[in-house]
Amino acid sequence: MSSSSLPEHTTSAYSEEPILLQDRAMENLRFIRATMERATSYTMVSGTGQILVGLTALVAAWAAAAQASVETWIFVWLAEAVVSLVISSFMMMKKAKSAKLPLLTETGRKFLLSFTPPMMAGAMLTAVLYQHQLMPLIPGIWLLLYGTGVIASGTYSARIVPVMGFCFMLLGVLAMTGPQVWGNALMAAGFGGLHIAFGVLIARKYGG
């Protein structure tokens, strides 16, 4: 029997088969892509941890604004940096334990190594700026370098992390170019507001 004499419904089935195969292939590709992204992205960043860091940063901003000297202002923010490090580390360990995954995978080590150099540069520049009485530049430097570290480490993390780093850098530019009195408020907006906002997004999309 020739193909021209085939029933209409049979011909239709043959024509639909390539479409079904194509849809299945696309679905498989999406699954493979998602699996590879999970394997190569460091998702132990805790959204809840970022929210807590943001809240403590807002408290630090309030306390820093009440200081009478630049030295005590710097001390308040350095103390906040230590507190935020402790909170972030604890919450990341908690998230890793809950997910039954190692905290420092190969990707995790790359994440940490990418984040560390800008933080070290920030510490050294803070000492230099203080020595030369250029303290008004400190908020901008901190925001810019923190944003740089977040973008660099975000290369190995969820896609939303580099976006947060870019927002920090924008605030850093404002701090460097705007009035000196904006410094503490921009620190609050960055280390407080951005951490809370992106922490909520990370917690919703990636858990923890």
Backbone as a printed PyTorch tensor [residue, N CA C, xyz], in Angstrom:
tensor([[[ 0.8540, -1.2070,  0.0000],
         [ 0.0000,  0.0000,  0.0000],
         [ 0.8780,  1.2410,  0.0000]],

        [[ 0.6120,  2.1830, -0.8490],
         [ 1.4270,  3.3950, -0.9480],
         [ 1.1160,  4.3230,  0.1920]],

        [[ 2.0790,  5.2450,  0.4690],
         [ 1.8980,  6.1950,  1.5610],
         [ 0.7240,  7.1150,  1.3130]],

        [[ 0.3650,  7.3140,  0.0030],
         [-0.7370,  8.2170, -0.3080],
         [-2.0740,  7.6300,  0.1060]],

        [[-2.1040,  6.2600,  0.2700],
         [-3.3610,  5.6260,  0.6360],
         [-3.4910,  5.4150,  2.1330]],

        [[-2.4980,  5.8900,  2.9200],
         [-2.5610,  5.7440,  4.3690],
         [-3.7160,  6.5510,  4.9210]],

        [[-4.3600,  6.0730,  5.9790],
         [-5.4400,  6.8380,  6.6100],
         [-4.9270,  8.1810,  7.0920]],

        [[-5.8150,  9.1530,  7.1500],
         [-5.4390, 10.5270,  7.5040],
         [-4.8700, 10.6050,  8.9090]],

        [[-5.4730,  9.8250,  9.8680],
         [-5.0060,  9.9060, 11.2540],
         [-3.6120,  9.3210, 11.4080]],

        [[-3.2580,  8.3340, 10.5530],
         [-1.9170,  7.7490, 10.6130],
         [-0.8850,  8.7500, 10.1320]],

        [[-1.1870,  9.4420,  9.0430],
         [-0.2800, 10.4700,  8.5250],
         [-0.0710, 11.5720,  9.5440]],

        [[-1.1380, 11.9430, 10.2410],
         [-1.0480, 12.9870, 11.2690],
         [-0.1480, 12.5460, 12.4060]],

        [[-0.2360, 11.2630, 12.7780],
         [ 0.5980, 10.7550, 13.8720],
         [ 2.0650, 10.8200, 13.5050]],

        [[ 2.3670, 10.4580, 12.2130],
         [ 3.7550, 10.5250, 11.7660],
         [ 4.2760, 11.9580, 11.8140]],

        [[ 3.4530, 12.9270, 11.4410],
         [ 3.8990, 14.3150, 11.4000],
         [ 4.0860, 14.8940, 12.8010]],

        [[ 3.3170, 14.3710, 13.7780],
         [ 3.4280, 14.8810, 15.1400],
         [ 4.6170, 14.2810, 15.8820]],

        [[ 5.0870, 13.1070, 15.4400],
         [ 6.1580, 12.4220, 16.1660],
         [ 7.4360, 13.2470, 16.2670]],

        [[ 7.9160, 13.8890, 15.1730],
         [ 9.1250, 14.7190, 15.3050],
         [ 8.9480, 15.8600, 16.2970]],

        [[ 7.7340, 16.4340, 16.3650],
         [ 7.4820, 17.5290, 17.3020],
         [ 7.5990, 17.0300, 18.7330]],

        [[ 7.0280, 15.8380, 19.0000],
         [ 7.1040, 15.2710, 20.3430],
         [ 8.5440, 14.9670, 20.7280]],

        [[ 9.3060, 14.4310, 19.7850],
         [10.7150, 14.1320, 20.0540],
         [11.5050, 15.4050, 20.3270]],

        [[11.1870, 16.4690, 19.5780],
         [11.8750, 17.7420, 19.7780],
         [11.5700, 18.3160, 21.1600]],

        [[10.2960, 18.2410, 21.5660],
         [ 9.9160, 18.7370, 22.8900],
         [10.6280, 17.9620, 23.9890]],

        [[10.7050, 16.6440, 23.8140],
         [11.3750, 15.8150, 24.8120],
         [12.8650, 16.1280, 24.8720]],

        [[13.4640, 16.3560, 23.7150],
         [14.8890, 16.7020, 23.6800],
         [15.1480, 18.0320, 24.3790]],

        [[14.2810, 19.0170, 24.1480],
         [14.4370, 20.3150, 24.8060],
         [14.2790, 20.1850, 26.3170]],

        [[13.3410, 19.3510, 26.7440],
         [13.1370, 19.1360, 28.1790],
         [14.3710, 18.4930, 28.8040]],

        [[14.9570, 17.5280, 28.0980],
         [16.1750, 16.8840, 28.5940],
         [17.3330, 17.8660, 28.6820]],

        [[17.4360, 18.7400, 27.6830],
         [18.4990, 19.7450, 27.7030],
         [18.3350, 20.7040, 28.8760]],

        [[17.0980, 21.0990, 29.1560],
         [16.8500, 21.9850, 30.2990],
         [17.2220, 21.3010, 31.6090]],

        [[16.9140, 20.0050, 31.7130],
         [17.2540, 19.2590, 32.9210],
         [18.7650, 19.1560, 33.0910]],

        [[19.4640, 18.8510, 31.9880],
         [20.9250, 18.7440, 32.0400],
         [21.5490, 20.0740, 32.4240]],

        [[21.0330, 21.1590, 31.8470],
         [21.5590, 22.4870, 32.1560],
         [21.3580, 22.8360, 33.6240]],

        [[20.1650, 22.5520, 34.1500],
         [19.8880, 22.8420, 35.5600],
         [20.7810, 22.0180, 36.4710]],

        [[21.0020, 20.7460, 36.1040],
         [21.8640, 19.8810, 36.9060],
         [23.2960, 20.3900, 36.9130]],

        [[23.7910, 20.8170, 35.7540],
         [25.1540, 21.3410, 35.6650],
         [25.2980, 22.6310, 36.4580]],

        [[24.2710, 23.4880, 36.4250],
         [24.3310, 24.7320, 37.1830],
         [24.3870, 24.4570, 38.6760]],

        [[23.6200, 23.4730, 39.1440],
         [23.6590, 23.1330, 40.5610],
         [25.0150, 22.5730, 40.9410]],

        [[25.6240, 21.8190, 40.0220],
         [26.9130, 21.2050, 40.3190],
         [28.0430, 22.2170, 40.3210]],

        [[27.9360, 23.2770, 39.5250],
         [29.0320, 24.2300, 39.3990],
         [28.7840, 25.5250, 40.1560]],

        [[27.6050, 25.6950, 40.7740],
         [27.3010, 26.9060, 41.5230],
         [27.3490, 26.6200, 43.0110]],

        [[27.9120, 27.5730, 43.7490],
         [27.9790, 27.4380, 45.1970],
         [26.7230, 28.0570, 45.7830]],

        [[25.8120, 27.2140, 46.2440],
         [24.5070, 27.6950, 46.7070],
         [24.3700, 27.6190, 48.2210]],

        [[25.5020, 27.5320, 48.9370],
         [25.4400, 27.4830, 50.3920],
         [25.3150, 28.8670, 51.0200]],

        [[25.2900, 29.9150, 50.2000],
         [25.0410, 31.2560, 50.7360],
         [23.6440, 31.2660, 51.3390]],

        [[23.5530, 31.6430, 52.6060],
         [22.2850, 31.5820, 53.3200],
         [21.5080, 32.8840, 53.1770]],

        [[20.2970, 32.7940, 52.6530],
         [19.4540, 33.9780, 52.5570],
         [19.0880, 34.5160, 53.9270]],

        [[18.7730, 33.6070, 54.8540],
         [18.4540, 34.0230, 56.2210],
         [19.6480, 34.6980, 56.8690]],

        [[20.8390, 34.1610, 56.6010],
         [22.0510, 34.7760, 57.1310],
         [22.2400, 36.1890, 56.6220]],

        [[21.9510, 36.3930, 55.3350],
         [22.0850, 37.7320, 54.7660],
         [21.0820, 38.7060, 55.3890]],

        [[19.8930, 38.2170, 55.6720],
         [18.8900, 39.0680, 56.3250],
         [19.3670, 39.4780, 57.7140]],

        [[19.9010, 38.5180, 58.4700],
         [20.4040, 38.8200, 59.8140],
         [21.5660, 39.7980, 59.7580]],

        [[22.4530, 39.6070, 58.7890],
         [23.5740, 40.5350, 58.6100],
         [23.0520, 41.9370, 58.3130]],

        [[22.0410, 42.0210, 57.4640],
         [21.4600, 43.3200, 57.1480],
         [20.8580, 44.0060, 58.3580]],

        [[20.1930, 43.2300, 59.2000],
         [19.5830, 43.8030, 60.4020],
         [20.6420, 44.3160, 61.3720]],

        [[21.7100, 43.5450, 61.5700],
         [22.7750, 44.0110, 62.4690],
         [23.4890, 45.2230, 61.8790]],

        [[23.5650, 45.2950, 60.5440],
         [24.1940, 46.4550, 59.9040],
         [23.3710, 47.7180, 60.1290]],

        [[22.0570, 47.5880, 60.1300],
         [21.2080, 48.7500, 60.4070],
         [21.4090, 49.2360, 61.8380]],

        [[21.5660, 48.2980, 62.7630],
         [21.8600, 48.6730, 64.1530],
         [23.2150, 49.3630, 64.2280]],

        [[24.1950, 48.8200, 63.5000],
         [25.5320, 49.4160, 63.4860],
         [25.4960, 50.8190, 62.8980]],

        [[24.7150, 51.0130, 61.8420],
         [24.6070, 52.3390, 61.2300],
         [24.0220, 53.3430, 62.2110]],

        [[23.0160, 52.9120, 62.9600],
         [22.4090, 53.7840, 63.9770],
         [23.4310, 54.1260, 65.0620]],

        [[24.1800, 53.1050, 65.5070],
         [25.1820, 53.3390, 66.5500],
         [26.3230, 54.2070, 66.0340]],

        [[26.7480, 53.9630, 64.7930],
         [27.8620, 54.7300, 64.2290],
         [27.4930, 56.1960, 64.0640]],

        [[26.2450, 56.4650, 63.7040],
         [25.8050, 57.8480, 63.5030],
         [25.8560, 58.6520, 64.7920]],

        [[25.8160, 57.9610, 65.9250],
         [25.8190, 58.6470, 67.2210],
         [27.2250, 58.8870, 67.7640]],

        [[28.2410, 58.4180, 67.0450],
         [29.6140, 58.5500, 67.5400],
         [30.1350, 59.9680, 67.3350]],

        [[30.9580, 60.3910, 68.2800],
         [31.4860, 61.7600, 68.2460],
         [32.7990, 61.8680, 67.4900]],

        [[33.4500, 60.7440, 67.2310],
         [34.7480, 60.7850, 66.5510],
         [34.7800, 59.7810, 65.4080]],

        [[35.6630, 60.0430, 64.4620],
         [35.8160, 59.1320, 63.3220],
         [36.3500, 57.7870, 63.7800]],

        [[37.2380, 57.8110, 64.7700],
         [37.8370, 56.5720, 65.2660],
         [36.7700, 55.6130, 65.7990]],

        [[35.8560, 56.1360, 66.6070],
         [34.8130, 55.2600, 67.1500],
         [33.8130, 54.8500, 66.0650]],

        [[33.6050, 55.7260, 65.0740],
         [32.7410, 55.3710, 63.9470],
         [33.3160, 54.1710, 63.2100]],

        [[34.6240, 54.2170, 62.9310],
         [35.2890, 53.0990, 62.2550],
         [35.2110, 51.8410, 63.1100]],

        [[35.4210, 52.0060, 64.4260],
         [35.3890, 50.8480, 65.3290],
         [34.0270, 50.1580, 65.2870]],

        [[32.9560, 50.9490, 65.2810],
         [31.6080, 50.3660, 65.2360],
         [31.4270, 49.5260, 63.9770]],

        [[31.8480, 50.0510, 62.8420],
         [31.6660, 49.3200, 61.5880],
         [32.5960, 48.1170, 61.4830]],

        [[33.7890, 48.2090, 62.0490],
         [34.6810, 47.0440, 62.0570],
         [34.1150, 45.9450, 62.9510]],

        [[33.5140, 46.3510, 64.0700],
         [32.8630, 45.3660, 64.9350],
         [31.7080, 44.6940, 64.2010]],

        [[30.9650, 45.4750, 63.4280],
         [29.8760, 44.9150, 62.6280],
         [30.4050, 43.9330, 61.5860]],

        [[31.5670, 44.2230, 61.0130],
         [32.1580, 43.3090, 60.0310],
         [32.4520, 41.9530, 60.6640]],

        [[32.9610, 41.9750, 61.8990],
         [33.2490, 40.7210, 62.6080],
         [31.9530, 39.9710, 62.9030]],

        [[30.9510, 40.6990, 63.3850],
         [29.6520, 40.0800, 63.6920],
         [29.0380, 39.4610, 62.4360]],

        [[29.0950, 40.1800, 61.3260],
         [28.5050, 39.6710, 60.0790],
         [29.2470, 38.4380, 59.5800]],

        [[30.5640, 38.4020, 59.7800],
         [31.3470, 37.2320, 59.3770],
         [30.9330, 36.0050, 60.1820]],

        [[30.7520, 36.2020, 61.4860],
         [30.3310, 35.0970, 62.3510],
         [28.9430, 34.6020, 61.9520]],

        [[28.0190, 35.5380, 61.7420],
         [26.6460, 35.1620, 61.3630],
         [26.6290, 34.4270, 60.0290]],

        [[27.3160, 34.9740, 59.0320],
         [27.3260, 34.3600, 57.6990],
         [27.9230, 32.9620, 57.7390]],

        [[29.0390, 32.8030, 58.4550],
         [29.7020, 31.5000, 58.5390],
         [28.8030, 30.4750, 59.2200]],

        [[28.1920, 30.8820, 60.3310],
         [27.3190, 29.9640, 61.0730],
         [26.1240, 29.5400, 60.2250]],

        [[25.4960, 30.4970, 59.5450],
         [24.3080, 30.1780, 58.7570],
         [24.6470, 29.3450, 57.5240]],

        [[25.8240, 29.5630, 56.9490],
         [26.2460, 28.7350, 55.8170],
         [26.4980, 27.3000, 56.2670]],

        [[27.1300, 27.1450, 57.4400],
         [27.3570, 25.7990, 57.9710],
         [26.0320, 25.1060, 58.2750]],

        [[25.0910, 25.8660, 58.8160],
         [23.7720, 25.3100, 59.1260],
         [23.0550, 24.8690, 57.8520]],

        [[23.1330, 25.6830, 56.8050],
         [22.4810, 25.3420, 55.5380],
         [23.1220, 24.1070, 54.9180]],

        [[24.4520, 24.0330, 54.9590],
         [25.1480, 22.8750, 54.3990],
         [24.7890, 21.6030, 55.1560]],

        [[24.7110, 21.7070, 56.4810],
         [24.3530, 20.5400, 57.2960],
         [22.9350, 20.0920, 57.0050]],

        [[22.0270, 21.0530, 56.8570],
         [20.6340, 20.7250, 56.5580],
         [20.4990, 20.0430, 55.2000]],

        [[21.3100, 20.4850, 54.2350],
         [21.2710, 19.8990, 52.8890],
         [22.1200, 18.6390, 52.7830]],

        [[22.8260, 18.2970, 53.8760],
         [23.7230, 17.1360, 53.9100],
         [24.7720, 17.2170, 52.8020]],

        [[25.3430, 18.4280, 52.6700],
         [26.3750, 18.6720, 51.6710],
         [27.6000, 19.2740, 52.3480]],

        [[28.7960, 19.0630, 51.7930],
         [29.9970, 19.6780, 52.3740],
         [29.9700, 21.1870, 52.2150]],

        [[30.5060, 21.8940, 53.2090],
         [30.5070, 23.3560, 53.1570],
         [31.4710, 23.8690, 52.1050]],

        [[32.6730, 23.3070, 52.0730],
         [33.6970, 23.7810, 51.1420],
         [33.9760, 22.7330, 50.0710]],

        [[33.1840, 22.7670, 49.0390],
         [33.4650, 21.9750, 47.8510],
         [34.5430, 22.6980, 47.0380]],

        [[34.8950, 22.1480, 45.9020],
         [35.8560, 22.8210, 45.0270],
         [35.3200, 24.1840, 44.6090]],

        [[34.0380, 24.2390, 44.2830],
         [33.4180, 25.5150, 43.9240],
         [33.3760, 26.4510, 45.1220]],

        [[33.1430, 25.8960, 46.3160],
         [33.1220, 26.7050, 47.5290],
         [34.4620, 27.3460, 47.8170]],

        [[35.5310, 26.6090, 47.5670],
         [36.8770, 27.1700, 47.7750],
         [37.1490, 28.3000, 46.7790]],

        [[36.7100, 28.1200, 45.5510],
         [36.8660, 29.1900, 44.5560],
         [36.0570, 30.4210, 44.9560]],

        [[34.8590, 30.1850, 45.4880],
         [34.0060, 31.2720, 45.9770],
         [34.7400, 32.0720, 47.0500]],

        [[35.3190, 31.3690, 48.0190],
         [36.0140, 32.0280, 49.1260],
         [37.2650, 32.7490, 48.6550]],

        [[38.0440, 32.1080, 47.7970],
         [39.2850, 32.7170, 47.3040],
         [39.0080, 33.9520, 46.4500]],

        [[37.8950, 33.9770, 45.7630],
         [37.5440, 35.1460, 44.9490],
         [37.0910, 36.3160, 45.8150]],

        [[36.4780, 36.0060, 46.9460],
         [35.9440, 37.0500, 47.8220],
         [37.0220, 37.6830, 48.7010]],

        [[38.0460, 36.9040, 49.0580],
         [39.0330, 37.3510, 50.0490],
         [39.9190, 38.5140, 49.6040]],

        [[40.5120, 38.5070, 48.3930],
         [41.4360, 39.5950, 48.0290],
         [40.8470, 40.9970, 48.1250]],

        [[39.6270, 41.2630, 47.6350],
         [39.0790, 42.6130, 47.8010],
         [38.9060, 43.0070, 49.2660]],

        [[38.5940, 42.0310, 50.1330],
         [38.4520, 42.3330, 51.5560],
         [39.8040, 42.6960, 52.1680]],

        [[40.8490, 41.9960, 51.7560],
         [42.1950, 42.3180, 52.2370],
         [42.6200, 43.6970, 51.7500]],

        [[42.2970, 44.0000, 50.4980],
         [42.6170, 45.3270, 49.9600],
         [41.8770, 46.4080, 50.7350]],

        [[40.6270, 46.1370, 51.0990],
         [39.8540, 47.0960, 51.8730],
         [40.4670, 47.3610, 53.2320]],

        [[40.9440, 46.3080, 53.8900],
         [41.5750, 46.4700, 55.2010],
         [42.8390, 47.3180, 55.1000]],

        [[43.6560, 47.0480, 54.0830],
         [44.8990, 47.8070, 53.9220],
         [44.6240, 49.2630, 53.5520]],

        [[43.6620, 49.4780, 52.6600],
         [43.3320, 50.8500, 52.2640],
         [42.7290, 51.6420, 53.4200]],

        [[41.9870, 50.9700, 54.2820],
         [41.4270, 51.6540, 55.4530],
         [42.5410, 52.2140, 56.3240]],

        [[43.5800, 51.4140, 56.5440],
         [44.7160, 51.8720, 57.3510],
         [45.4190, 53.0510, 56.6830]],

        [[45.5840, 52.9750, 55.3660],
         [46.2630, 54.0540, 54.6360],
         [45.4300, 55.3340, 54.6670]],

        [[44.1490, 55.2210, 54.4220],
         [43.2740, 56.3950, 54.4240],
         [43.2130, 57.0350, 55.8090]],

        [[43.1970, 56.2180, 56.8410],
         [43.1770, 56.7490, 58.2040],
         [44.4850, 57.4750, 58.5070]],

        [[45.5920, 56.8900, 58.0810],
         [46.9010, 57.4990, 58.3320],
         [47.0250, 58.8620, 57.6630]],

        [[46.4400, 59.0040, 56.4870],
         [46.5460, 60.2580, 55.7360],
         [45.3190, 61.1640, 55.9280]],

        [[44.5240, 60.8500, 56.9370],
         [43.3570, 61.6800, 57.2750],
         [42.3860, 61.8380, 56.0980]],

        [[42.1570, 60.7320, 55.4050],
         [41.2170, 60.7270, 54.2760],
         [39.9980, 59.8640, 54.6050]],

        [[39.5400, 59.9530, 55.8330],
         [38.4420, 59.1110, 56.3040],
         [37.1370, 59.2500, 55.5170]],

        [[36.8220, 60.4390, 54.9590],
         [35.5710, 60.5340, 54.1840],
         [35.4980, 59.5740, 52.9970]],

        [[36.6600, 59.0780, 52.5470],
         [36.6650, 58.1430, 51.4190],
         [36.3550, 56.7090, 51.8440]],

        [[36.3990, 56.4450, 53.1490],
         [36.2700, 55.0720, 53.6290],
         [34.9290, 54.4280, 53.2580]],

        [[33.7740, 55.0800, 53.4520],
         [32.5100, 54.4190, 53.0660],
         [32.4760, 54.0020, 51.5940]],

        [[32.9320, 54.8850, 50.7130],
         [32.9450, 54.5500, 49.2940],
         [33.8700, 53.3920, 48.9760]],

        [[35.0560, 53.3990, 49.5840],
         [36.0180, 52.3120, 49.3670],
         [35.4490, 50.9910, 49.8610]],

        [[34.8690, 50.9950, 51.0400],
         [34.2950, 49.7620, 51.5880],
         [33.1830, 49.2210, 50.6950]],

        [[32.2820, 50.0890, 50.2680],
         [31.1720, 49.6390, 49.4240],
         [31.6590, 49.1280, 48.0680]],

        [[32.6090, 49.8500, 47.4730],
         [33.1360, 49.4400, 46.1650],
         [33.8560, 48.0980, 46.2410]],

        [[34.7250, 47.9380, 47.2370],
         [35.5030, 46.7040, 47.3340],
         [34.6410, 45.5270, 47.7790]],

        [[33.6860, 45.7830, 48.6440],
         [32.7720, 44.6990, 49.0190],
         [31.9680, 44.2560, 47.7960]],

        [[31.4880, 45.2220, 47.0260],
         [30.7720, 44.8820, 45.8010],
         [31.6410, 44.1090, 44.8290]],

        [[32.9120, 44.5000, 44.7310],
         [33.8490, 43.7790, 43.8620],
         [34.0000, 42.3340, 44.3100]],

        [[34.1470, 42.1360, 45.6200],
         [34.2750, 40.7820, 46.1510],
         [33.0370, 39.9470, 45.9120]],

        [[31.8760, 40.5520, 46.0670],
         [30.6190, 39.8300, 45.8560],
         [30.4590, 39.4410, 44.3890]],

        [[30.8140, 40.3480, 43.4790],
         [30.7280, 40.0310, 42.0480],
         [31.7040, 38.9130, 41.6900]],

        [[32.9420, 39.0100, 42.1940],
         [33.9580, 38.0010, 41.8780],
         [33.5510, 36.6300, 42.3990]],

        [[33.1220, 36.5620, 43.6500],
         [32.7180, 35.2740, 44.2170],
         [31.3960, 34.8040, 43.6220]],

        [[30.5640, 35.7560, 43.2180],
         [29.2800, 35.3990, 42.6230],
         [29.4020, 34.6740, 41.3010]],

        [[30.5800, 34.7380, 40.6900],
         [30.8300, 33.9760, 39.4640],
         [30.6360, 32.4900, 39.7130]],

        [[30.8820, 32.0550, 40.9560],
         [30.7700, 30.6430, 41.3190],
         [29.5090, 30.3620, 42.1360]],

        [[28.6090, 31.3290, 42.2050],
         [27.4130, 31.1680, 43.0240],
         [26.1600, 31.4030, 42.1890]],

        [[25.0560, 31.6120, 42.8790],
         [23.7850, 31.8680, 42.2020],
         [23.8550, 33.1590, 41.4000]],

        [[23.0860, 33.2260, 40.3210],
         [23.1550, 34.3700, 39.4080],
         [22.8030, 35.6840, 40.0820]],

        [[22.0020, 35.6180, 41.1330],
         [21.5470, 36.8360, 41.7900],
         [22.6520, 37.4960, 42.6090]],

        [[23.6750, 36.7280, 42.9980],
         [24.7430, 37.2580, 43.8550],
         [25.5420, 38.3650, 43.1630]],

        [[26.0000, 38.1840, 41.9160],
         [26.7040, 39.2900, 41.2520],
         [25.8500, 40.5440, 41.0930]],

        [[24.5410, 40.3730, 40.9590],
         [23.6530, 41.5390, 40.8660],
         [23.7270, 42.3510, 42.1520]],

        [[23.7500, 41.6550, 43.2860],
         [23.8860, 42.3400, 44.5650],
         [25.2140, 43.0940, 44.6330]],

        [[26.2790, 42.4630, 44.1520],
         [27.5790, 43.1240, 44.1440],
         [27.5820, 44.3850, 43.3070]],

        [[26.9170, 44.3340, 42.1650],
         [26.8280, 45.5100, 41.3020],
         [26.0940, 46.6440, 42.0140]],

        [[25.0500, 46.3170, 42.7600],
         [24.3070, 47.3380, 43.5170],
         [25.1920, 47.9690, 44.5900]],

        [[26.0280, 47.1580, 45.2340],
         [26.9700, 47.6970, 46.2190],
         [27.9340, 48.6780, 45.5550]],

        [[28.3910, 48.3390, 44.3710],
         [29.3290, 49.2210, 43.6780],
         [28.6710, 50.5390, 43.2900]],

        [[27.4130, 50.5000, 42.9050],
         [26.6970, 51.7410, 42.5930],
         [26.6210, 52.6440, 43.8220]],

        [[26.3350, 52.0560, 44.9760],
         [26.3080, 52.8380, 46.2080],
         [27.6970, 53.3750, 46.5390]],

        [[28.7270, 52.5830, 46.2330],
         [30.0910, 53.0400, 46.4550],
         [30.4300, 54.2560, 45.6180]],

        [[29.9880, 54.2540, 44.3740],
         [30.2090, 55.4140, 43.5000],
         [29.4950, 56.6390, 44.0600]],

        [[28.2730, 56.4550, 44.5460],
         [27.5390, 57.5660, 45.1530],
         [28.2700, 58.1010, 46.3760]],

        [[28.8150, 57.1890, 47.1730],
         [29.5390, 57.6120, 48.3730],
         [30.8120, 58.3730, 48.0240]],

        [[31.4490, 57.9960, 46.9220],
         [32.6960, 58.6560, 46.5160],
         [32.4350, 60.0190, 45.8910]],

        [[31.3040, 60.1770, 45.2410],
         [31.0360, 61.4090, 44.4920],
         [30.0470, 62.3390, 45.1860]],

        [[29.2740, 61.8090, 46.1210],
         [28.2610, 62.6150, 46.7930],
         [28.8080, 63.3390, 48.0080]],

        [[27.9490, 64.0720, 48.7010],
         [28.3620, 64.7760, 49.9180],
         [28.8810, 63.8150, 50.9860]],

        [[29.8060, 64.2850, 51.7860],
         [30.4100, 63.4590, 52.8270],
         [29.3670, 62.9330, 53.8160]],

        [[28.3400, 63.7400, 54.0720],
         [27.3360, 63.3560, 55.0680],
         [26.5000, 62.1560, 54.6210]],

        [[26.5810, 61.7860, 53.3470],
         [25.8400, 60.6280, 52.8630],
         [26.4830, 59.3030, 53.2810]],

        [[27.7350, 59.3460, 53.6810],
         [28.5110, 58.1290, 53.8940],
         [27.8360, 57.0870, 54.7630]],

        [[27.4490, 57.4640, 55.9650],
         [26.8660, 56.4890, 56.8900],
         [25.5160, 55.9820, 56.3890]],

        [[24.7180, 56.8760, 55.7900],
         [23.4120, 56.4670, 55.2620],
         [23.5690, 55.4710, 54.1120]],

        [[24.5630, 55.6800, 53.2610],
         [24.8000, 54.7530, 52.1530],
         [25.3280, 53.4140, 52.6640]],

        [[26.1100, 53.4590, 53.7430],
         [26.5490, 52.2060, 54.3770],
         [25.3310, 51.4330, 54.8860]],

        [[24.3940, 52.1570, 55.5010],
         [23.1720, 51.5100, 55.9850],
         [22.3650, 50.9380, 54.8240]],

        [[22.2630, 51.7060, 53.7300],
         [21.5130, 51.2410, 52.5600],
         [22.1510, 50.0010, 51.9490]],

        [[23.4880, 49.9660, 51.9090],
         [24.1830, 48.8340, 51.3170],
         [24.2400, 47.6300, 52.2340]],

        [[24.9770, 47.7620, 53.3250],
         [25.1890, 46.6220, 54.2190],
         [23.9240, 46.2360, 54.9740]],

        [[22.9940, 47.1880, 55.1020],
         [21.7170, 46.8670, 55.7230],
         [20.6590, 46.5040, 54.7060]],

        [[20.2600, 47.4830, 53.8980],
         [19.1520, 47.2960, 52.9700],
         [19.3840, 46.2440, 51.9030]],

        [[20.5400, 46.2860, 51.2410],
         [20.7980, 45.3220, 50.1640],
         [20.8960, 43.8990, 50.6940]],

        [[21.5370, 43.7240, 51.8520],
         [21.6350, 42.3760, 52.4220],
         [20.2510, 41.8190, 52.7470]],

        [[19.3900, 42.6640, 53.2840],
         [18.0400, 42.1970, 53.6190],
         [17.2540, 41.8640, 52.3490]],

        [[17.2660, 42.7730, 51.3800],
         [16.4930, 42.5710, 50.1520],
         [16.9510, 41.3330, 49.3880]],

        [[18.2520, 41.2090, 49.1750],
         [18.7520, 40.0550, 48.4230],
         [18.7130, 38.7870, 49.2670]],

        [[18.7960, 38.9320, 50.5900],
         [18.6520, 37.7700, 51.4620],
         [17.2790, 37.1430, 51.3170]],

        [[16.2550, 37.9750, 51.2310],
         [14.8920, 37.4740, 51.0300],
         [14.7890, 36.7360, 49.6930]],

        [[15.3670, 37.3160, 48.6390],
         [15.3160, 36.6810, 47.3180],
         [16.0630, 35.3530, 47.3100]],

        [[17.2350, 35.3230, 47.9380],
         [18.0280, 34.0890, 47.9860],
         [17.3020, 33.0200, 48.7870]],

        [[16.7170, 33.4090, 49.9270],
         [16.0040, 32.4420, 50.7660],
         [14.8160, 31.8420, 50.0230]],

        [[14.1110, 32.6580, 49.2590],
         [12.9390, 32.1650, 48.5250],
         [13.3250, 31.2220, 47.3910]],

        [[14.3990, 31.5620, 46.6870],
         [14.7480, 30.7880, 45.4910],
         [15.6570, 29.6040, 45.7850]],

        [[16.5660, 29.7710, 46.7620],
         [17.5570, 28.7220, 47.0070],
         [17.4550, 28.1080, 48.3950]],

        [[16.5320, 28.5960, 49.2180],
         [16.3490, 28.0360, 50.5460],
         [17.3850, 28.5380, 51.5270]],

        [[17.0750, 28.3520, 52.7960],
         [18.0310, 28.7140, 53.8480],
         [18.1920, 30.1900, 54.0200]]])
